[in-house]
Amino acid sequence: GQQLNQSPQSMFIQEGEDVSMNCTSSSIFNTWLWYKQDPGEGPVLLIALYKAGELTSNGRLTAQFGITRKDSFLNISASIPSDVGIYFCAGPLAGGTSYGKLTFGQGTILTVHP
Amino acid sequence: DAGVIQSPRHEVTEMGQEVTLRCKPISGHDYLFWYRQTMMRGLELLIYFNNNVPIDDSGMPEDRFSAKMPNASFSTLKIQPSEPRDSAVYFCASSSSTDTQYFGPGTRLTVL
C-alpha cells in the first residue's frame, strides 16, 4: 500500500533556529497536508497544498508541494518553544480527496531548547 | 465554534471489560473518522462514516472492535472485551465534503 516516509524522525534545536522536514512517497499524491500535534492533543491542520509546485506560507511556516507530486517539505523559521510537538504529513489515497481517507507519515518530533 | 468533542479524555479499565468511546463531530460535517495512535504504529485509520453509513472498516483490528453512528451528531467506538494491547490514544475526526479533517482531543485508553 501507499506509505509516506517522513524525515527526520526527531529534531533537537535551539530557539531561533530554522527547521526543515520532508515527506516522500513512492506514489503520486494530489494533495499534501501538514498537521501538528501538541502533547496530549489531537493533530491540528497547519497547511494544505493542492497543486504541484505550490508554495504556501502560514506565519513562520512554509510548505511546498513537490513538482514530482511524490514529496513535500515543511519549513519553520525562527523557531520558538511553542513549536514543540509532532509534525505529520498526510495525503489522500490515490484518487481520493483531502476530506476522505488519509495516509499519515510517521511524524517528526520537534524539541526546541530555549 | 465547538470542535470535535470526545469523551472520556482518559479511561483506565481492566482486561476483559467493555469500553465505549464517544464522539460528537463538528456540526454540518458529513464524514466521521476513528483513528488509533500508538508509538509503534503511529496514526491508524480504524473506520470512517459518510452520512452516518460506515464506508470503510478495513482498519478495525478484529471483531472485538465495533463502531456505530446512530445520527449525524454522535458516534461510538466499542471494544469488548478489551485487552492490554488495545491501550492507545483514540482520535475521532470529522470533515465536510469541501474541507480537510479536524481532529478531537483524543481518548487515552489504558487497559490493565
PDB file of C-alpha atoms in Angstrom:
ATOM      1  CA  GLY A   1       0.000   0.000   0.000  1.00  0.00           C
ATOM      2  CA  GLN A   2       0.936   3.644  -0.153  1.00  0.00           C
ATOM      3  CA  GLN A   3       3.307   4.893   2.515  1.00  0.00           C
ATOM      4  CA  LEU A   4       4.596   8.289   3.466  1.00  0.00           C
ATOM      5  CA  ASN A   5       8.156   8.464   4.735  1.00  0.00           C
ATOM      6  CA  GLN A   6       8.942  11.408   6.932  1.00  0.00           C
ATOM      7  CA  SER A   7      12.372  12.634   7.910  1.00  0.00           C
ATOM      8  CA  PRO A   8      13.946  13.319  10.209  1.00  0.00           C
ATOM      9  CA  GLN A   9      12.216  11.246  12.884  1.00  0.00           C
ATOM     10  CA  SER A  10      13.227  13.764  15.538  1.00  0.00           C
ATOM     11  CA  MET A  11      14.969  17.100  15.817  1.00  0.00           C
ATOM     12  CA  PHE A  12      16.528  18.939  18.739  1.00  0.00           C
ATOM     13  CA  ILE A  13      17.151  22.603  18.009  1.00  0.00           C
ATOM     14  CA  GLN A  14      17.820  25.889  19.740  1.00  0.00           C
ATOM     15  CA  GLU A  15      15.217  28.593  19.890  1.00  0.00           C
ATOM     16  CA  GLY A  16      15.606  30.917  16.924  1.00  0.00           C
ATOM     17  CA  GLU A  17      16.894  28.269  14.527  1.00  0.00           C
ATOM     18  CA  ASP A  18      15.129  27.347  11.305  1.00  0.00           C
ATOM     19  CA  VAL A  19      13.695  23.853  10.859  1.00  0.00           C
ATOM     20  CA  SER A  20      13.159  21.782   7.747  1.00  0.00           C
ATOM     21  CA  MET A  21      11.416  18.432   7.458  1.00  0.00           C
ATOM     22  CA  ASN A  22      10.170  16.486   4.485  1.00  0.00           C
ATOM     23  CA  CYS A  23       7.890  13.733   3.375  1.00  0.00           C
ATOM     24  CA  THR A  24       8.314  11.382   0.424  1.00  0.00           C
ATOM     25  CA  SER A  25       6.267   8.689  -1.196  1.00  0.00           C
ATOM     26  CA  SER A  26       6.701   6.140  -3.939  1.00  0.00           C
ATOM     27  CA  SER A  27       3.226   7.071  -5.161  1.00  0.00           C
ATOM     28  CA  ILE A  28       1.796  10.290  -6.521  1.00  0.00           C
ATOM     29  CA  PHE A  29      -0.324  12.403  -4.205  1.00  0.00           C
ATOM     30  CA  ASN A  30      -2.718  15.072  -5.407  1.00  0.00           C
ATOM     31  CA  THR A  31      -2.895  16.763  -2.028  1.00  0.00           C
ATOM     32  CA  TRP A  32      -0.363  17.202   0.748  1.00  0.00           C
ATOM     33  CA  LEU A  33      -1.376  18.155   4.263  1.00  0.00           C
ATOM     34  CA  TRP A  34       0.784  19.121   7.197  1.00  0.00           C
ATOM     35  CA  TYR A  35      -0.542  18.648  10.743  1.00  0.00           C
ATOM     36  CA  LYS A  36       0.939  19.488  14.139  1.00  0.00           C
ATOM     37  CA  GLN A  37       0.135  17.555  17.292  1.00  0.00           C
ATOM     38  CA  ASP A  38       0.745  19.188  20.653  1.00  0.00           C
ATOM     39  CA  PRO A  39       1.318  16.898  23.648  1.00  0.00           C
ATOM     40  CA  GLY A  40      -1.984  15.480  24.855  1.00  0.00           C
ATOM     41  CA  GLU A  41      -3.982  16.895  21.961  1.00  0.00           C
ATOM     42  CA  GLY A  42      -5.182  15.852  18.546  1.00  0.00           C
ATOM     43  CA  PRO A  43      -3.455  16.834  15.291  1.00  0.00           C
ATOM     44  CA  VAL A  44      -4.244  20.303  14.008  1.00  0.00           C
ATOM     45  CA  LEU A  45      -4.060  21.205  10.328  1.00  0.00           C
ATOM     46  CA  LEU A  46      -1.279  23.707   9.556  1.00  0.00           C
ATOM     47  CA  ILE A  47      -1.108  23.895   5.785  1.00  0.00           C
ATOM     48  CA  ALA A  48      -2.858  22.230   2.851  1.00  0.00           C
ATOM     49  CA  LEU A  49      -1.287  22.013  -0.616  1.00  0.00           C
ATOM     50  CA  TYR A  50      -3.345  21.149  -3.687  1.00  0.00           C
ATOM     51  CA  LYS A  51      -1.125  21.780  -6.705  1.00  0.00           C
ATOM     52  CA  ALA A  52       2.302  20.508  -7.775  1.00  0.00           C
ATOM     53  CA  GLY A  53       4.893  23.204  -7.214  1.00  0.00           C
ATOM     54  CA  GLU A  54       2.644  25.151  -4.867  1.00  0.00           C
ATOM     55  CA  LEU A  55       4.428  27.088  -2.132  1.00  0.00           C
ATOM     56  CA  THR A  56       2.241  28.188   0.772  1.00  0.00           C
ATOM     57  CA  SER A  57       3.033  30.118   3.936  1.00  0.00           C
ATOM     58  CA  ASN A  58       1.236  30.355   7.254  1.00  0.00           C
ATOM     59  CA  GLY A  59       3.099  32.763   9.503  1.00  0.00           C
ATOM     60  CA  ARG A  60       6.543  31.330  10.151  1.00  0.00           C
ATOM     61  CA  LEU A  61       5.612  28.104   8.383  1.00  0.00           C
ATOM     62  CA  THR A  62       6.221  27.449   4.691  1.00  0.00           C
ATOM     63  CA  ALA A  63       5.342  24.270   2.844  1.00  0.00           C
ATOM     64  CA  GLN A  64       5.853  23.181  -0.731  1.00  0.00           C
ATOM     65  CA  PHE A  65       4.224  20.556  -2.916  1.00  0.00           C
ATOM     66  CA  GLY A  66       6.999  18.854  -4.903  1.00  0.00           C
ATOM     67  CA  ILE A  67       6.783  19.033  -8.670  1.00  0.00           C
ATOM     68  CA  THR A  68       7.004  15.247  -8.954  1.00  0.00           C
ATOM     69  CA  ARG A  69       3.946  15.039  -6.663  1.00  0.00           C
ATOM     70  CA  LYS A  70       5.853  12.483  -4.611  1.00  0.00           C
ATOM     71  CA  ASP A  71       7.249  14.772  -1.957  1.00  0.00           C
ATOM     72  CA  SER A  72       6.614  17.797   0.198  1.00  0.00           C
ATOM     73  CA  PHE A  73       8.587  19.794   2.718  1.00  0.00           C
ATOM     74  CA  LEU A  74       7.746  21.979   5.686  1.00  0.00           C
ATOM     75  CA  ASN A  75       9.994  24.770   6.951  1.00  0.00           C
ATOM     76  CA  ILE A  76       9.658  26.622  10.234  1.00  0.00           C
ATOM     77  CA  SER A  77      11.609  29.847  10.540  1.00  0.00           C
ATOM     78  CA  ALA A  78      12.896  31.374  13.775  1.00  0.00           C
ATOM     79  CA  SER A  79      11.617  28.548  15.983  1.00  0.00           C
ATOM     80  CA  ILE A  80      10.081  29.289  19.378  1.00  0.00           C
ATOM     81  CA  PRO A  81       9.396  26.981  22.346  1.00  0.00           C
ATOM     82  CA  SER A  82       5.705  26.580  21.424  1.00  0.00           C
ATOM     83  CA  ASP A  83       6.738  24.946  18.126  1.00  0.00           C
ATOM     84  CA  VAL A  84       7.436  21.794  20.156  1.00  0.00           C
ATOM     85  CA  GLY A  85       5.299  18.874  19.063  1.00  0.00           C
ATOM     86  CA  ILE A  86       4.937  16.185  16.439  1.00  0.00           C
ATOM     87  CA  TYR A  87       4.572  17.211  12.819  1.00  0.00           C
ATOM     88  CA  PHE A  88       2.769  14.887  10.422  1.00  0.00           C
ATOM     89  CA  CYS A  89       2.464  14.925   6.681  1.00  0.00           C
ATOM     90  CA  ALA A  90      -0.643  13.337   5.243  1.00  0.00           C
ATOM     91  CA  GLY A  91      -2.370  12.826   1.960  1.00  0.00           C
ATOM     92  CA  PRO A  92      -5.391  11.106   0.486  1.00  0.00           C
ATOM     93  CA  LEU A  93      -5.016   7.702  -1.071  1.00  0.00           C
ATOM     94  CA  ALA A  94      -4.810   7.575  -4.862  1.00  0.00           C
ATOM     95  CA  GLY A  95      -7.906   9.044  -6.380  1.00  0.00           C
ATOM     96  CA  GLY A  96      -9.125  10.196  -3.004  1.00  0.00           C
ATOM     97  CA  THR A  97      -9.854  13.594  -1.512  1.00  0.00           C
ATOM     98  CA  SER A  98      -8.454  15.561   1.386  1.00  0.00           C
ATOM     99  CA  TYR A  99     -11.709  15.090   3.276  1.00  0.00           C
ATOM    100  CA  GLY A 100     -11.671  11.335   2.794  1.00  0.00           C
ATOM    101  CA  LYS A 101      -9.329   8.531   3.747  1.00  0.00           C
ATOM    102  CA  LEU A 102      -5.842   9.851   4.548  1.00  0.00           C
ATOM    103  CA  THR A 103      -2.433   8.232   4.852  1.00  0.00           C
ATOM    104  CA  PHE A 104      -0.193   9.709   7.556  1.00  0.00           C
ATOM    105  CA  GLY A 105       3.588   9.827   7.821  1.00  0.00           C
ATOM    106  CA  GLN A 106       5.299   8.544  10.939  1.00  0.00           C
ATOM    107  CA  GLY A 107       5.786  12.059  12.284  1.00  0.00           C
ATOM    108  CA  THR A 108       8.752  14.300  13.116  1.00  0.00           C
ATOM    109  CA  ILE A 109       9.209  15.036  16.816  1.00  0.00           C
ATOM    110  CA  LEU A 110      10.457  18.575  17.299  1.00  0.00           C
ATOM    111  CA  THR A 111      12.111  19.734  20.517  1.00  0.00           C
ATOM    112  CA  VAL A 112      13.090  23.385  20.908  1.00  0.00           C
ATOM    113  CA  HIS A 113      15.538  24.363  23.632  1.00  0.00           C
ATOM    114  CA  PRO A 114      15.088  27.900  24.972  1.00  0.00           C
TER     115      PRO A 114
ATOM    116  CA  ASP B   1     -17.320  27.261  17.368  1.00  0.00           C
ATOM    117  CA  ALA B   2     -17.104  23.901  19.093  1.00  0.00           C
ATOM    118  CA  GLY B   3     -14.637  21.481  17.585  1.00  0.00           C
ATOM    119  CA  VAL B   4     -14.833  17.718  17.658  1.00  0.00           C
ATOM    120  CA  ILE B   5     -15.751  16.570  21.153  1.00  0.00           C
ATOM    121  CA  GLN B   6     -14.598  13.267  22.581  1.00  0.00           C
ATOM    122  CA  SER B   7     -15.332  11.591  25.878  1.00  0.00           C
ATOM    123  CA  PRO B   8     -13.936  10.436  28.123  1.00  0.00           C
ATOM    124  CA  ARG B   9     -10.490  12.049  27.821  1.00  0.00           C
ATOM    125  CA  HIS B  10      -8.935   9.267  29.848  1.00  0.00           C
ATOM    126  CA  GLU B  11     -10.127   5.733  30.500  1.00  0.00           C
ATOM    127  CA  VAL B  12      -8.458   3.104  32.629  1.00  0.00           C
ATOM    128  CA  THR B  13     -10.031  -0.317  32.655  1.00  0.00           C
ATOM    129  CA  GLU B  14      -9.206  -3.901  33.335  1.00  0.00           C
ATOM    130  CA  MET B  15      -8.690  -6.565  30.735  1.00  0.00           C
ATOM    131  CA  GLY B  16     -11.957  -8.156  29.705  1.00  0.00           C
ATOM    132  CA  GLN B  17     -14.105  -5.107  30.400  1.00  0.00           C
ATOM    133  CA  GLU B  18     -16.178  -3.334  27.787  1.00  0.00           C
ATOM    134  CA  VAL B  19     -15.023   0.128  26.768  1.00  0.00           C
ATOM    135  CA  THR B  20     -17.112   2.719  24.938  1.00  0.00           C
ATOM    136  CA  LEU B  21     -15.580   5.831  23.442  1.00  0.00           C
ATOM    137  CA  ARG B  22     -17.788   8.666  22.293  1.00  0.00           C
ATOM    138  CA  CYS B  23     -17.508  11.367  19.670  1.00  0.00           C
ATOM    139  CA  LYS B  24     -19.513  14.391  18.634  1.00  0.00           C
ATOM    140  CA  PRO B  25     -18.391  15.686  15.231  1.00  0.00           C
ATOM    141  CA  ILE B  26     -18.439  19.291  14.134  1.00  0.00           C
ATOM    142  CA  SER B  27     -21.961  20.310  13.194  1.00  0.00           C
ATOM    143  CA  GLY B  28     -22.550  20.071   9.467  1.00  0.00           C
ATOM    144  CA  HIS B  29     -19.713  17.661   8.811  1.00  0.00           C
ATOM    145  CA  ASP B  30     -20.796  14.548   6.941  1.00  0.00           C
ATOM    146  CA  TYR B  31     -17.634  12.466   7.368  1.00  0.00           C
ATOM    147  CA  LEU B  32     -16.502  10.936  10.655  1.00  0.00           C
ATOM    148  CA  PHE B  33     -13.281   9.023  11.242  1.00  0.00           C
ATOM    149  CA  TRP B  34     -11.937   6.912  14.109  1.00  0.00           C
ATOM    150  CA  TYR B  35      -8.142   6.651  14.447  1.00  0.00           C
ATOM    151  CA  ARG B  36      -5.858   4.880  16.871  1.00  0.00           C
ATOM    152  CA  GLN B  37      -2.401   6.219  17.730  1.00  0.00           C
ATOM    153  CA  THR B  38       0.431   4.218  19.282  1.00  0.00           C
ATOM    154  CA  MET B  39       4.162   4.731  19.412  1.00  0.00           C
ATOM    155  CA  MET B  40       4.769   1.582  17.406  1.00  0.00           C
ATOM    156  CA  ARG B  41       2.208   2.023  14.655  1.00  0.00           C
ATOM    157  CA  GLY B  42       1.595   5.759  14.555  1.00  0.00           C
ATOM    158  CA  LEU B  43      -1.815   7.006  13.432  1.00  0.00           C
ATOM    159  CA  GLU B  44      -4.026   4.259  12.020  1.00  0.00           C
ATOM    160  CA  LEU B  45      -7.457   4.745  10.498  1.00  0.00           C
ATOM    161  CA  LEU B  46      -9.884   2.256  12.014  1.00  0.00           C
ATOM    162  CA  ILE B  47     -13.160   3.111  10.302  1.00  0.00           C
ATOM    163  CA  TYR B  48     -14.932   6.038   8.679  1.00  0.00           C
ATOM    164  CA  PHE B  49     -18.513   7.023   8.030  1.00  0.00           C
ATOM    165  CA  ASN B  50     -20.178   9.182   5.415  1.00  0.00           C
ATOM    166  CA  ASN B  51     -23.668  10.446   6.207  1.00  0.00           C
ATOM    167  CA  ASN B  52     -23.791   8.032   9.167  1.00  0.00           C
ATOM    168  CA  VAL B  53     -23.052   4.996   6.976  1.00  0.00           C
ATOM    169  CA  PRO B  54     -19.832   3.010   7.517  1.00  0.00           C
ATOM    170  CA  ILE B  55     -17.785   3.251   4.322  1.00  0.00           C
ATOM    171  CA  ASP B  56     -14.526   1.508   5.156  1.00  0.00           C
ATOM    172  CA  ASP B  57     -13.889  -0.583   8.260  1.00  0.00           C
ATOM    173  CA  SER B  58     -10.820  -2.365   6.928  1.00  0.00           C
ATOM    174  CA  GLY B  59      -8.703  -0.854   9.692  1.00  0.00           C
ATOM    175  CA  MET B  60     -10.740  -2.319  12.530  1.00  0.00           C
ATOM    176  CA  PRO B  61      -8.358  -4.752  14.218  1.00  0.00           C
ATOM    177  CA  GLU B  62     -10.762  -7.581  14.962  1.00  0.00           C
ATOM    178  CA  ASP B  63     -14.289  -8.443  15.931  1.00  0.00           C
ATOM    179  CA  ARG B  64     -13.779  -7.076  19.415  1.00  0.00           C
ATOM    180  CA  PHE B  65     -13.993  -3.590  17.898  1.00  0.00           C
ATOM    181  CA  SER B  66     -17.253  -2.111  16.677  1.00  0.00           C
ATOM    182  CA  ALA B  67     -18.354   1.394  15.746  1.00  0.00           C
ATOM    183  CA  LYS B  68     -21.745   2.970  15.268  1.00  0.00           C
ATOM    184  CA  MET B  69     -23.094   6.300  14.146  1.00  0.00           C
ATOM    185  CA  PRO B  70     -26.796   6.420  15.027  1.00  0.00           C
ATOM    186  CA  ASN B  71     -27.141  10.048  13.914  1.00  0.00           C
ATOM    187  CA  ALA B  72     -25.159  12.898  12.426  1.00  0.00           C
ATOM    188  CA  SER B  73     -24.051  14.241  15.796  1.00  0.00           C
ATOM    189  CA  PHE B  74     -22.884  11.136  17.629  1.00  0.00           C
ATOM    190  CA  SER B  75     -20.647   8.114  17.158  1.00  0.00           C
ATOM    191  CA  THR B  76     -19.299   5.402  19.426  1.00  0.00           C
ATOM    192  CA  LEU B  77     -16.338   3.067  19.245  1.00  0.00           C
ATOM    193  CA  LYS B  78     -16.728  -0.002  21.431  1.00  0.00           C
ATOM    194  CA  ILE B  79     -14.160  -2.577  22.459  1.00  0.00           C
ATOM    195  CA  GLN B  80     -15.493  -5.769  24.013  1.00  0.00           C
ATOM    196  CA  PRO B  81     -13.655  -7.463  25.595  1.00  0.00           C
ATOM    197  CA  SER B  82     -10.725  -5.105  25.992  1.00  0.00           C
ATOM    198  CA  GLU B  83      -7.113  -6.326  26.060  1.00  0.00           C
ATOM    199  CA  PRO B  84      -3.876  -4.630  27.202  1.00  0.00           C
ATOM    200  CA  ARG B  85      -2.722  -4.316  23.578  1.00  0.00           C
ATOM    201  CA  ASP B  86      -5.696  -2.036  22.941  1.00  0.00           C
ATOM    202  CA  SER B  87      -4.027   0.631  25.078  1.00  0.00           C
ATOM    203  CA  ALA B  88      -3.588   3.673  22.843  1.00  0.00           C
ATOM    204  CA  VAL B  89      -4.929   7.134  22.149  1.00  0.00           C
ATOM    205  CA  TYR B  90      -8.121   7.019  20.102  1.00  0.00           C
ATOM    206  CA  PHE B  91      -8.991  10.034  17.990  1.00  0.00           C
ATOM    207  CA  CYS B  92     -12.187  10.993  16.308  1.00  0.00           C
ATOM    208  CA  ALA B  93     -12.033  13.376  13.339  1.00  0.00           C
ATOM    209  CA  SER B  94     -14.682  14.908  11.111  1.00  0.00           C
ATOM    210  CA  SER B  95     -14.801  16.709   7.810  1.00  0.00           C
ATOM    211  CA  SER B  96     -17.213  18.161   5.326  1.00  0.00           C
ATOM    212  CA  SER B  97     -17.068  17.257   1.672  1.00  0.00           C
ATOM    213  CA  THR B  98     -15.285  20.529   0.915  1.00  0.00           C
ATOM    214  CA  ASP B  99     -12.668  20.622   3.658  1.00  0.00           C
ATOM    215  CA  THR B 100      -9.977  18.634   5.367  1.00  0.00           C
ATOM    216  CA  GLN B 101     -10.247  16.608   8.557  1.00  0.00           C
ATOM    217  CA  TYR B 102     -10.454  18.142  12.019  1.00  0.00           C
ATOM    218  CA  PHE B 103      -9.395  16.054  14.989  1.00  0.00           C
ATOM    219  CA  GLY B 104     -10.768  15.838  18.506  1.00  0.00           C
ATOM    220  CA  PRO B 105      -8.545  15.890  21.595  1.00  0.00           C
ATOM    221  CA  GLY B 106      -8.466  12.103  21.843  1.00  0.00           C
ATOM    222  CA  THR B 107      -9.244   9.493  24.484  1.00  0.00           C
ATOM    223  CA  ARG B 108      -6.250   7.921  26.192  1.00  0.00           C
ATOM    224  CA  LEU B 109      -7.181   4.303  26.910  1.00  0.00           C
ATOM    225  CA  THR B 110      -5.214   2.155  29.316  1.00  0.00           C
ATOM    226  CA  VAL B 111      -6.175  -1.493  29.678  1.00  0.00           C
ATOM    227  CA  LEU B 112      -4.562  -3.177  32.662  1.00  0.00           C
TER     228      LEU B 112
END
